[in-house]
GROMACS .gro file of N, CA and C in nm:
model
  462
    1UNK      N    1  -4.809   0.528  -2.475
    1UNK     CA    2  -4.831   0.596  -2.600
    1UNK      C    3  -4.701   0.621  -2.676
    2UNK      N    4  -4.602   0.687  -2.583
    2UNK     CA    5  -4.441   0.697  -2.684
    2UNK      C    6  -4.439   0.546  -2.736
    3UNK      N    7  -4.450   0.340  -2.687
    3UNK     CA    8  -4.419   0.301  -2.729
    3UNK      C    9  -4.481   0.258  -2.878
    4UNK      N   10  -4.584   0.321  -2.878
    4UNK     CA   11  -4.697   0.293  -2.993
    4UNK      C   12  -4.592   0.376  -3.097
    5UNK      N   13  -4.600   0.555  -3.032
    5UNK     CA   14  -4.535   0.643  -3.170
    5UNK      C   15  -4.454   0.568  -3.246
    6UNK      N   16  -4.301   0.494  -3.169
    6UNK     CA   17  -4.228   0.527  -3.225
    6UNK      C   18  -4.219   0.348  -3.310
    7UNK      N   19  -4.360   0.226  -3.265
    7UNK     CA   20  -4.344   0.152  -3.364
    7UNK      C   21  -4.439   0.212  -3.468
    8UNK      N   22  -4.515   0.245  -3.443
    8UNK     CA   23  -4.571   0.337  -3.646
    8UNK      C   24  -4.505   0.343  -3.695
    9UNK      N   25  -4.342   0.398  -3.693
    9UNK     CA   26  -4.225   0.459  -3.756
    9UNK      C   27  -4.196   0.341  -3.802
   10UNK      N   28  -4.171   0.211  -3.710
   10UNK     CA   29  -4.113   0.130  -3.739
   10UNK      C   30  -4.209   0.029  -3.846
   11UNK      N   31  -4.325   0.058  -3.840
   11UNK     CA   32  -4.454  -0.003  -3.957
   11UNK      C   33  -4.463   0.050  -4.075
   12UNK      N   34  -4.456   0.202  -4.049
   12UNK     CA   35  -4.398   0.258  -4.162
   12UNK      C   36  -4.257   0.191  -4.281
   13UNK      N   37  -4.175   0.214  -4.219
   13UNK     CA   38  -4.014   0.092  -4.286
   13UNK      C   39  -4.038   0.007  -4.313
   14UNK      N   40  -4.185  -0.115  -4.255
   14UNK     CA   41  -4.168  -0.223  -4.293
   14UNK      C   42  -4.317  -0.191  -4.407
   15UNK      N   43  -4.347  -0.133  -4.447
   15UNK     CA   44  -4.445  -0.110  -4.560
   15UNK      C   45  -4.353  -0.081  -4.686
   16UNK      N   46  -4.260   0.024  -4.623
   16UNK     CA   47  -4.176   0.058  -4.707
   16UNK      C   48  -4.077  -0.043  -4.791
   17UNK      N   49  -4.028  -0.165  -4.700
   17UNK     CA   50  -4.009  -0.236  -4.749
   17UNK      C   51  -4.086  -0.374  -4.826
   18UNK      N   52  -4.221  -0.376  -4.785
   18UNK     CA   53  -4.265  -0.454  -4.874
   18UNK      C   54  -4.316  -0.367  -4.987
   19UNK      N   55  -4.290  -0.282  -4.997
   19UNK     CA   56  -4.347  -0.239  -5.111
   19UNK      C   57  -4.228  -0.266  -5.239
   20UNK      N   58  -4.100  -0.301  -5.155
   20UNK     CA   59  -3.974  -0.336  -5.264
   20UNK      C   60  -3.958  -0.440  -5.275
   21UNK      N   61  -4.063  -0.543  -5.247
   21UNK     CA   62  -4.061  -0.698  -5.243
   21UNK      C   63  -3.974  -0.757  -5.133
   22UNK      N   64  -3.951  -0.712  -4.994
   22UNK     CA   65  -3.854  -0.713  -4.910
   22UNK      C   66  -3.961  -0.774  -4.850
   23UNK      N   67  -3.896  -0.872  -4.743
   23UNK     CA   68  -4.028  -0.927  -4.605
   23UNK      C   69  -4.060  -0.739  -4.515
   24UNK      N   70  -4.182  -0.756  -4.491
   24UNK     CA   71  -4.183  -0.613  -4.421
   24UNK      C   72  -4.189  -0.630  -4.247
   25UNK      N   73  -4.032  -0.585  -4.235
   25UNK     CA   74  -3.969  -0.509  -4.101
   25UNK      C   75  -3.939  -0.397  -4.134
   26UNK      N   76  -3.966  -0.350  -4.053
   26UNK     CA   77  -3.898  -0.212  -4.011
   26UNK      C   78  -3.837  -0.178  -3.850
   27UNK      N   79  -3.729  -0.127  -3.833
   27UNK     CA   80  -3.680  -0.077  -3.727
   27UNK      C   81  -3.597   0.069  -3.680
   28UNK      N   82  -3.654   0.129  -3.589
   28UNK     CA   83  -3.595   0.254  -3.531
   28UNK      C   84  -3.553   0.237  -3.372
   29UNK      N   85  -3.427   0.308  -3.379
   29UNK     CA   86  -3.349   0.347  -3.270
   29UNK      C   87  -3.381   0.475  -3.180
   30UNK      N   88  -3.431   0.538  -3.088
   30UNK     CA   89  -3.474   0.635  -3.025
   30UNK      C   90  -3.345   0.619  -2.939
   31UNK      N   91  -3.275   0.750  -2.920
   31UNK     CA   92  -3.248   0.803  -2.752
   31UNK      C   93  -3.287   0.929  -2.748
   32UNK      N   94  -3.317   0.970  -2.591
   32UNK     CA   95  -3.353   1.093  -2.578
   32UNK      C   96  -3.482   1.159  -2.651
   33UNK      N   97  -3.555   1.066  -2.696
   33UNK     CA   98  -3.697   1.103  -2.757
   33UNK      C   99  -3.619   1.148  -2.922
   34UNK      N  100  -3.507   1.098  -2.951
   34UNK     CA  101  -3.489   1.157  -3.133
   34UNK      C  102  -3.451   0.979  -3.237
   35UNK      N  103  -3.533   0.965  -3.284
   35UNK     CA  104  -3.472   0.895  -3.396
   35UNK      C  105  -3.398   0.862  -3.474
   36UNK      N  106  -3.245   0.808  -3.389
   36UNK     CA  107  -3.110   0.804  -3.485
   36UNK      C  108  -3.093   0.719  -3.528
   37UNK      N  109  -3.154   0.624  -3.527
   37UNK     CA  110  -3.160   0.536  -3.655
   37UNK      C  111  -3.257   0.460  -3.721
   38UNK      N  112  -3.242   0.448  -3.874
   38UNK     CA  113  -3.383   0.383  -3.913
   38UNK      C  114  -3.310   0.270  -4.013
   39UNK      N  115  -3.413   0.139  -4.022
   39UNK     CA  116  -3.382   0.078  -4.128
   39UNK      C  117  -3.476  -0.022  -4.127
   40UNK      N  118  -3.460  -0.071  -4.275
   40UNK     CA  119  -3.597  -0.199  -4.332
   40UNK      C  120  -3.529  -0.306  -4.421
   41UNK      N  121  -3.572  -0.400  -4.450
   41UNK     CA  122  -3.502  -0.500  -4.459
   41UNK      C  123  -3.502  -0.466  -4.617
   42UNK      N  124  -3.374  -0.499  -4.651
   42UNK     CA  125  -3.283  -0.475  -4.758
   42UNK      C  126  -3.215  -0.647  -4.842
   43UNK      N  127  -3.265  -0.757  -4.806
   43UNK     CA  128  -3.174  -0.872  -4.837
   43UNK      C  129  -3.195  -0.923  -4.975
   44UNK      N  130  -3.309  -0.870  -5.026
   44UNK     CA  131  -3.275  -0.912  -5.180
   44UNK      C  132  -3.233  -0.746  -5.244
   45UNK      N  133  -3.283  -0.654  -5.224
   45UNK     CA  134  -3.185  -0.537  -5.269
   45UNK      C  135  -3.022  -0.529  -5.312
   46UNK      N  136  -2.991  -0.572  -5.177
   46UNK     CA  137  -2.833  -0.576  -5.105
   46UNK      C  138  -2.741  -0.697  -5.182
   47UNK      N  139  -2.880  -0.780  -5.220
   47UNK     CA  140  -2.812  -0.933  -5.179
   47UNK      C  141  -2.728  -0.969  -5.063
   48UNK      N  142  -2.795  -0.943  -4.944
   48UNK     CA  143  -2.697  -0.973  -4.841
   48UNK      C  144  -2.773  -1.046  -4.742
   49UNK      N  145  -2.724  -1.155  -4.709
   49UNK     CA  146  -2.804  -1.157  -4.566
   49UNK      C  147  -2.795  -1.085  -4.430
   50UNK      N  148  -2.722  -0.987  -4.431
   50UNK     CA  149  -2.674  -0.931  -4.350
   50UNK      C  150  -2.767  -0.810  -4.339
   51UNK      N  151  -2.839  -0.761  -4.452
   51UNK     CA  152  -2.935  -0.672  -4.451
   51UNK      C  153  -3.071  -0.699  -4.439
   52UNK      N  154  -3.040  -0.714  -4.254
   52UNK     CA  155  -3.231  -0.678  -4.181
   52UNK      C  156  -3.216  -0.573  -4.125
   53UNK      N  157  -3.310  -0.518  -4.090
   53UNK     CA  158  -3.388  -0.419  -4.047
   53UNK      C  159  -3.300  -0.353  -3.913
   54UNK      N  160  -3.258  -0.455  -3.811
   54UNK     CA  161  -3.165  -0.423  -3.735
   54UNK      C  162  -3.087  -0.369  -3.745
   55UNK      N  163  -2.978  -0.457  -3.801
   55UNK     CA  164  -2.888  -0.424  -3.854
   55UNK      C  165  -2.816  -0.305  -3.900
   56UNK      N  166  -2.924  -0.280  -4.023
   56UNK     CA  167  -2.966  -0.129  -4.070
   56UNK      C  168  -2.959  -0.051  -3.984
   57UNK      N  169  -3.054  -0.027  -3.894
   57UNK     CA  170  -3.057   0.093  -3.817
   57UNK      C  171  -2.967   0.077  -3.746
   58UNK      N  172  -2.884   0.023  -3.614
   58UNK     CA  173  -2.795  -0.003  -3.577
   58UNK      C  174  -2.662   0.058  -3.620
   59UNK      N  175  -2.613  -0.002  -3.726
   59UNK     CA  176  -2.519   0.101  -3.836
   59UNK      C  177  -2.562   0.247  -3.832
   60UNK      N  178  -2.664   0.241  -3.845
   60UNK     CA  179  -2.731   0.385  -3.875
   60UNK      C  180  -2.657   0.530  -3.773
   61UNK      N  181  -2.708   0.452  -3.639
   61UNK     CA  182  -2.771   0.484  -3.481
   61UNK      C  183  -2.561   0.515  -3.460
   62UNK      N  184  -2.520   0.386  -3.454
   62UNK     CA  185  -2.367   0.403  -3.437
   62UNK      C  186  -2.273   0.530  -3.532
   63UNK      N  187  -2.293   0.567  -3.645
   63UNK     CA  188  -2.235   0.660  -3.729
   63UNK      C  189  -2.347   0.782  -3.662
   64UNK      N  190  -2.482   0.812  -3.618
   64UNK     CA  191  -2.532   0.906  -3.564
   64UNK      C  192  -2.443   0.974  -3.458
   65UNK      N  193  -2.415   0.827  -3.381
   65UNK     CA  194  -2.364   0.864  -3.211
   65UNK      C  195  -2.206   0.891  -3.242
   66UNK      N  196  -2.160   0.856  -3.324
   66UNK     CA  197  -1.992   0.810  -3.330
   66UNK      C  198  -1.950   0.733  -3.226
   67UNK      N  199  -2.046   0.617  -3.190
   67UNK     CA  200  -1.997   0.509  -3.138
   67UNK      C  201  -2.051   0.364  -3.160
   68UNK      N  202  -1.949   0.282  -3.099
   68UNK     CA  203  -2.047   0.128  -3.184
   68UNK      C  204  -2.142   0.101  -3.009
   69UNK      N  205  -2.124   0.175  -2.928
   69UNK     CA  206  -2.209   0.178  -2.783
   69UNK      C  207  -2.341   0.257  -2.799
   70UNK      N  208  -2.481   0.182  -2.806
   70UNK     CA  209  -2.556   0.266  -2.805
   70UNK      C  210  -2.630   0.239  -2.662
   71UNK      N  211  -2.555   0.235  -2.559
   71UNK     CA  212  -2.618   0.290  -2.408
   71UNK      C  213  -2.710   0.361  -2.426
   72UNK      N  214  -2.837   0.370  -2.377
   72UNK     CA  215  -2.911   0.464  -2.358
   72UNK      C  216  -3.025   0.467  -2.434
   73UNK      N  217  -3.018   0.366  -2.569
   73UNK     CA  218  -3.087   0.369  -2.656
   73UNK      C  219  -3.210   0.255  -2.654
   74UNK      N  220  -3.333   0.262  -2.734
   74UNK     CA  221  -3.426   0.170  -2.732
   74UNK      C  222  -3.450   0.142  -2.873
   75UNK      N  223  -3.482   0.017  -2.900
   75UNK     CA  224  -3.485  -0.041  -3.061
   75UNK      C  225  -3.605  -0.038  -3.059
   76UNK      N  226  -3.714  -0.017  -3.165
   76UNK     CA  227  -3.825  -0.066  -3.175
   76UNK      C  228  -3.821  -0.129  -3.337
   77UNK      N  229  -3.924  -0.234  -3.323
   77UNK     CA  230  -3.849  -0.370  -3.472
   77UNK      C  231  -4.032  -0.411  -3.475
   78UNK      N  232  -4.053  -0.393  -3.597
   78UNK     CA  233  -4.184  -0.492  -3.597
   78UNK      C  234  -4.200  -0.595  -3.609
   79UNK      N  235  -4.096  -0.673  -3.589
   79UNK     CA  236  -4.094  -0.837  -3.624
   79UNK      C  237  -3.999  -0.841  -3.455
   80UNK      N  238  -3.970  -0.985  -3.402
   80UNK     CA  239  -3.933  -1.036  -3.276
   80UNK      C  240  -3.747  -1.069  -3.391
   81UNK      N  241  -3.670  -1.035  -3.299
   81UNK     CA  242  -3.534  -1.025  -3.423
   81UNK      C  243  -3.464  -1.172  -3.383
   82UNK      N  244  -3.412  -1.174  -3.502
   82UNK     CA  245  -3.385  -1.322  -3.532
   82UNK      C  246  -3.211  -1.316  -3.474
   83UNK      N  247  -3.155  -1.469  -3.465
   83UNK     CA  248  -3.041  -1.469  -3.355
   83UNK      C  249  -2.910  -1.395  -3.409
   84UNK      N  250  -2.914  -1.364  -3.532
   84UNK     CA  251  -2.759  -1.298  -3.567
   84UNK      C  252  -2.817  -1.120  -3.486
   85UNK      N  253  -2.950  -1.035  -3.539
   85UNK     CA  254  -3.011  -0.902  -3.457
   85UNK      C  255  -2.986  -0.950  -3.340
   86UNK      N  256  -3.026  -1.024  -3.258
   86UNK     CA  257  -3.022  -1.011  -3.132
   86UNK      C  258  -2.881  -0.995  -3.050
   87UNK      N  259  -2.792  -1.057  -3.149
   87UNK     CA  260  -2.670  -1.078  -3.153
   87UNK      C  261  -2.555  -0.935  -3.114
   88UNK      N  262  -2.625  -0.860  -3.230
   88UNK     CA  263  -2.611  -0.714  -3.247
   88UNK      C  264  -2.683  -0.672  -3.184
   89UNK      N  265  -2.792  -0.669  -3.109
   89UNK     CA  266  -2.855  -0.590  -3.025
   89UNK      C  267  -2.720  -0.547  -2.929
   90UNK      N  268  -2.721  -0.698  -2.830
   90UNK     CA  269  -2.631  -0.725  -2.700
   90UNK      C  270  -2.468  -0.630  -2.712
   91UNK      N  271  -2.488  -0.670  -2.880
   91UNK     CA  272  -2.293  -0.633  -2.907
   91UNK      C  273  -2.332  -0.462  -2.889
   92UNK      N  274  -2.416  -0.381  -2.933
   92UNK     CA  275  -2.435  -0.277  -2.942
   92UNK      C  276  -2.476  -0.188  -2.827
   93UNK      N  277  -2.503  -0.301  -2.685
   93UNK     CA  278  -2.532  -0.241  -2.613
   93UNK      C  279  -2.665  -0.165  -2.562
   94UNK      N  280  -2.783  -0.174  -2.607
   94UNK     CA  281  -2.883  -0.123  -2.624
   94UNK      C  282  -2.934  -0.139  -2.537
   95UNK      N  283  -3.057  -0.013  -2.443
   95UNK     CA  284  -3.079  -0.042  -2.316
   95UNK      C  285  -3.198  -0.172  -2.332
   96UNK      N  286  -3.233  -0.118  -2.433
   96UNK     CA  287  -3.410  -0.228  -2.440
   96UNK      C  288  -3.474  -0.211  -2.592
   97UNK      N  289  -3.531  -0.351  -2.613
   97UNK     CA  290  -3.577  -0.372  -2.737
   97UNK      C  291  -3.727  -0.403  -2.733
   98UNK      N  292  -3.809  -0.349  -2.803
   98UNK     CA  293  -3.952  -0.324  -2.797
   98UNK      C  294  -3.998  -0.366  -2.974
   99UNK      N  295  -4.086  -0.487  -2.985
   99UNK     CA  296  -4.103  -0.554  -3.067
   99UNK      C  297  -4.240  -0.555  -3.075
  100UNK      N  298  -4.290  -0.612  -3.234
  100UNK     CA  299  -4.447  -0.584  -3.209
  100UNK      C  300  -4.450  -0.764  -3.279
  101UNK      N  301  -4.481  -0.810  -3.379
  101UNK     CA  302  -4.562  -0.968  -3.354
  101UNK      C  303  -4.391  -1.082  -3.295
  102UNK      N  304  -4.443  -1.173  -3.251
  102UNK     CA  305  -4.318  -1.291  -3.270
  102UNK      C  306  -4.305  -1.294  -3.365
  103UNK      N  307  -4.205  -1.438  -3.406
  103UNK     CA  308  -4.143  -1.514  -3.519
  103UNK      C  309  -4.122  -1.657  -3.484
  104UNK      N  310  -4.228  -1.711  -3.451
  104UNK     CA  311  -4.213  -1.816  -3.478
  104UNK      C  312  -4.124  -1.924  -3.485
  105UNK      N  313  -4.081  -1.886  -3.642
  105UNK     CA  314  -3.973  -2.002  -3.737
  105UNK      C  315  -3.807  -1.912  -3.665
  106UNK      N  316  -3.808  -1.773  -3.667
  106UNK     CA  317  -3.682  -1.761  -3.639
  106UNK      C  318  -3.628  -1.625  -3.510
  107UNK      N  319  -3.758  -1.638  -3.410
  107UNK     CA  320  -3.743  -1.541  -3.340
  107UNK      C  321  -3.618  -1.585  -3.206
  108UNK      N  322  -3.522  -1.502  -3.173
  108UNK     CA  323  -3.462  -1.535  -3.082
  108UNK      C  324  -3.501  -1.471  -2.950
  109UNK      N  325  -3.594  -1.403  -2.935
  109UNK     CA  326  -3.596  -1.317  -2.763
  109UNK      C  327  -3.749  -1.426  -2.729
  110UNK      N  328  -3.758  -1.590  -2.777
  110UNK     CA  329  -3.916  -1.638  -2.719
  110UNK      C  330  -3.960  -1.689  -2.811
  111UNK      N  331  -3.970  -1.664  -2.941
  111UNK     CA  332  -4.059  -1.740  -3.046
  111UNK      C  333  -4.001  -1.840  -3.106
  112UNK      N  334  -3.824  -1.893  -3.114
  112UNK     CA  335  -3.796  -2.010  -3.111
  112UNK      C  336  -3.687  -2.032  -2.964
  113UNK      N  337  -3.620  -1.942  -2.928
  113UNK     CA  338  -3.508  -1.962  -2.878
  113UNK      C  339  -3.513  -1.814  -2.773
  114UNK      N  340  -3.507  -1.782  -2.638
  114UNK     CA  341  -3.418  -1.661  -2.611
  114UNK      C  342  -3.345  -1.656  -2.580
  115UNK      N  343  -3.229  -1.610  -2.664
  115UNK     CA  344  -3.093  -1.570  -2.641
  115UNK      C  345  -3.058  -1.501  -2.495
  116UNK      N  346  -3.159  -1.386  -2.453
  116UNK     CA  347  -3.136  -1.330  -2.373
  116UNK      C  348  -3.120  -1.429  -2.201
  117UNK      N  349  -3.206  -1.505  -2.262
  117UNK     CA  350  -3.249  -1.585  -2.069
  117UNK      C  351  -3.039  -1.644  -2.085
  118UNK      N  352  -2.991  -1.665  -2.155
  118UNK     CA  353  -2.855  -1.746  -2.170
  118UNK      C  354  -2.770  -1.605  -2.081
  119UNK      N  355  -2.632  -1.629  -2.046
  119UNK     CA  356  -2.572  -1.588  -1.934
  119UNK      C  357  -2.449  -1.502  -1.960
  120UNK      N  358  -2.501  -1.411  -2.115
  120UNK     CA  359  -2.410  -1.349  -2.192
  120UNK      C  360  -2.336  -1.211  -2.108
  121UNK      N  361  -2.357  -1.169  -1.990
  121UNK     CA  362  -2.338  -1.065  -1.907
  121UNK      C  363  -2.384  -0.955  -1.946
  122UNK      N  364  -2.454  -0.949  -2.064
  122UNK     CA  365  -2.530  -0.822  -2.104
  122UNK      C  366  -2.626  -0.858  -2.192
  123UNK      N  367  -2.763  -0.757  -2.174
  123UNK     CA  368  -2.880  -0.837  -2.230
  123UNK      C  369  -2.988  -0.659  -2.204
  124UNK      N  370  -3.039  -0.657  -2.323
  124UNK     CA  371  -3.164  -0.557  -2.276
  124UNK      C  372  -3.251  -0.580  -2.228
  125UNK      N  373  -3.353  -0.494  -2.178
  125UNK     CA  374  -3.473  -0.532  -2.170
  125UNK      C  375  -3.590  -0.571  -2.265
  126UNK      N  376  -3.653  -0.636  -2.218
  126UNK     CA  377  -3.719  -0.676  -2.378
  126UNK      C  378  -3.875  -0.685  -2.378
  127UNK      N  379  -3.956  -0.570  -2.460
  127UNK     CA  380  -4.077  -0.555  -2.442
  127UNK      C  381  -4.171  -0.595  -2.583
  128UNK      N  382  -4.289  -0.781  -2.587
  128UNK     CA  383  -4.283  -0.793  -2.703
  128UNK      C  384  -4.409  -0.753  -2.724
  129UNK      N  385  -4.519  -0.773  -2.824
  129UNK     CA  386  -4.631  -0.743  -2.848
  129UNK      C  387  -4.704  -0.636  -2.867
  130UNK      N  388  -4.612  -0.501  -2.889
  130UNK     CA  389  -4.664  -0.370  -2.908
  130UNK      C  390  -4.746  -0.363  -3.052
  131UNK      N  391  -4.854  -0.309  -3.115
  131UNK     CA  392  -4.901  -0.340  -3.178
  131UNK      C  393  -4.891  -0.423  -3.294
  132UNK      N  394  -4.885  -0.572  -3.189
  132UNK     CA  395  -4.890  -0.696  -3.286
  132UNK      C  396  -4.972  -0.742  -3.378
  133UNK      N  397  -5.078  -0.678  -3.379
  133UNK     CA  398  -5.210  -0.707  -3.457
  133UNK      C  399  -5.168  -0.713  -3.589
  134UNK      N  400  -5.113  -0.504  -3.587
  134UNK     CA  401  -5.061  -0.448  -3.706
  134UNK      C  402  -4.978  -0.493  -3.816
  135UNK      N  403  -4.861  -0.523  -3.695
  135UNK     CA  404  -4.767  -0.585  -3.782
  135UNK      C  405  -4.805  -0.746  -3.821
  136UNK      N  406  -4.860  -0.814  -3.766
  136UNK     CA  407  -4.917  -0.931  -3.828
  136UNK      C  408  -4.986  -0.969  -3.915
  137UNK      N  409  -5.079  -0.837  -3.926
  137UNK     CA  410  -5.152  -0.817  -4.094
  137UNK      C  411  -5.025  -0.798  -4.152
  138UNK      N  412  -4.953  -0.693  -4.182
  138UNK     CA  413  -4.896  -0.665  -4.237
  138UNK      C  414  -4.792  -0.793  -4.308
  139UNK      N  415  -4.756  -0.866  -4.235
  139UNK     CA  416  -4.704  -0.996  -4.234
  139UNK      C  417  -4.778  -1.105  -4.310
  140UNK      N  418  -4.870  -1.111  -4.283
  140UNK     CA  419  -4.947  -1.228  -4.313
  140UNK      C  420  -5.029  -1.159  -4.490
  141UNK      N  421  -5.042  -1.035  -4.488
  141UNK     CA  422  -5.085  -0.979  -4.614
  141UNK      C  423  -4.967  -1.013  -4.713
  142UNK      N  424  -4.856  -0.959  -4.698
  142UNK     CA  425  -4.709  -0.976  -4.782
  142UNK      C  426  -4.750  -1.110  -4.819
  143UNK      N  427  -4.730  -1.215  -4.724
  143UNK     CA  428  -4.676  -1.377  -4.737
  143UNK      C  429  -4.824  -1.451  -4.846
  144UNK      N  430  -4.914  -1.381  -4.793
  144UNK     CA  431  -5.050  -1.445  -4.913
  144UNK      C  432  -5.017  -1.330  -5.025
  145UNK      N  433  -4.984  -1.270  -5.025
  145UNK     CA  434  -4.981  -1.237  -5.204
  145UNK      C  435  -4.867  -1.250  -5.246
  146UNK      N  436  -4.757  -1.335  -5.198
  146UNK     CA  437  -4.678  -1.422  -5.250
  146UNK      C  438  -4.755  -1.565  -5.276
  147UNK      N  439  -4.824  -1.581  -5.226
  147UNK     CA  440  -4.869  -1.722  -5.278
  147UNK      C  441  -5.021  -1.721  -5.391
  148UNK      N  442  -5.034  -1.613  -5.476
  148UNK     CA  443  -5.158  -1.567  -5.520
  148UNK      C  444  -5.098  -1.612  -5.631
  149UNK      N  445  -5.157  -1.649  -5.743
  149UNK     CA  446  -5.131  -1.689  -5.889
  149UNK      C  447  -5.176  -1.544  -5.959
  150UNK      N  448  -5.057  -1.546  -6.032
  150UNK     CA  449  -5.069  -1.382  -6.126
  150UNK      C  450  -5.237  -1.394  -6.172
  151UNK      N  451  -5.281  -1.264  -6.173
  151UNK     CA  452  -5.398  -1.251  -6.232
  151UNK      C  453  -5.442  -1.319  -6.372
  152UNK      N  454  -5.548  -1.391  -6.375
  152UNK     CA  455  -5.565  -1.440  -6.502
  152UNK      C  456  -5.513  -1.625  -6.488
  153UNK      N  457  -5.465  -1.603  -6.376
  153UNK     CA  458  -5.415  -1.785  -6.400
  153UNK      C  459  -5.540  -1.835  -6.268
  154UNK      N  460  -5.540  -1.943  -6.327
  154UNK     CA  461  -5.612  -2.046  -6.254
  154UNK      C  462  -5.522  -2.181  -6.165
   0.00000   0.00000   0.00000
């Protein structure tokens, strides 16, 4: 049940961000049962590619803790994080990452590639499919009303 709470939070961010025309992720950082970091994907906002959802919170979580070590901590991401996040997961230290649908086209922990099975000497644990349903509507709703012709066109 805690892993359900704390992806709502993270479904929440990614609503939040499609509601800004952003792909909708969202991600939160928990240690100790508190929420120190949050973030949603930001890359046409920002103009950055550097602004996903990870990322975000991560930064977040590190200026929370005053450290770039977040030992102890668990990510939850509604999307499966792609290889530069996963990247930053490992660099950040994180005990375990808890994800709700794959990715397919650019997931690195299984849906194209896992980074983790490779022999980097540090790696979280990695828990995927927490309410994948959710976030897959959520996913698949965004991506068809990008492909809808403005009202009135044929």
């Amino acid at each position: 049940m805690e892993r359900e709470k704390y992806m709502l939070e993270a479904l929440c961010l990614a609503r939040e961000a499609a509601r800004d025309g952003e792909v909708p992720v969202g991600c939160v950082i928990v240690k100790d049962g508190l929420i120190i970091g949050r973030g949603y994907n930001r890359r046409e906002r920002e103009r950055s590619a550097l602004a996903h959802a990870e990322i975000l919170a991560i930064e977040q979580a590190c200026k929370t803790l005053g450290s770039w070590r977040l030992n102890g901590c668990s990510l939850y991401v509604s999307l499966e994080p792609c290889p530069m996040c996963a990247g930053a997961i490992m660099n950040a230290r994180l005990d375990e990452v808890i994800f709700a649908a794959r990715d397919p086209s650019m997931g690195a922990l299984g849906g194209v590639i896992d980074l983790y099975y490779e022999n980097f000497g540090y790696f979280p644990r990695v828990y995927g499919g927490i309410m994948e349903k959710e976030s897959s509507a959520l996913l698949s709703g965004f991506f068809s009303s990008l492909r809808k012709p403005p009202t009135g066109e044929v």
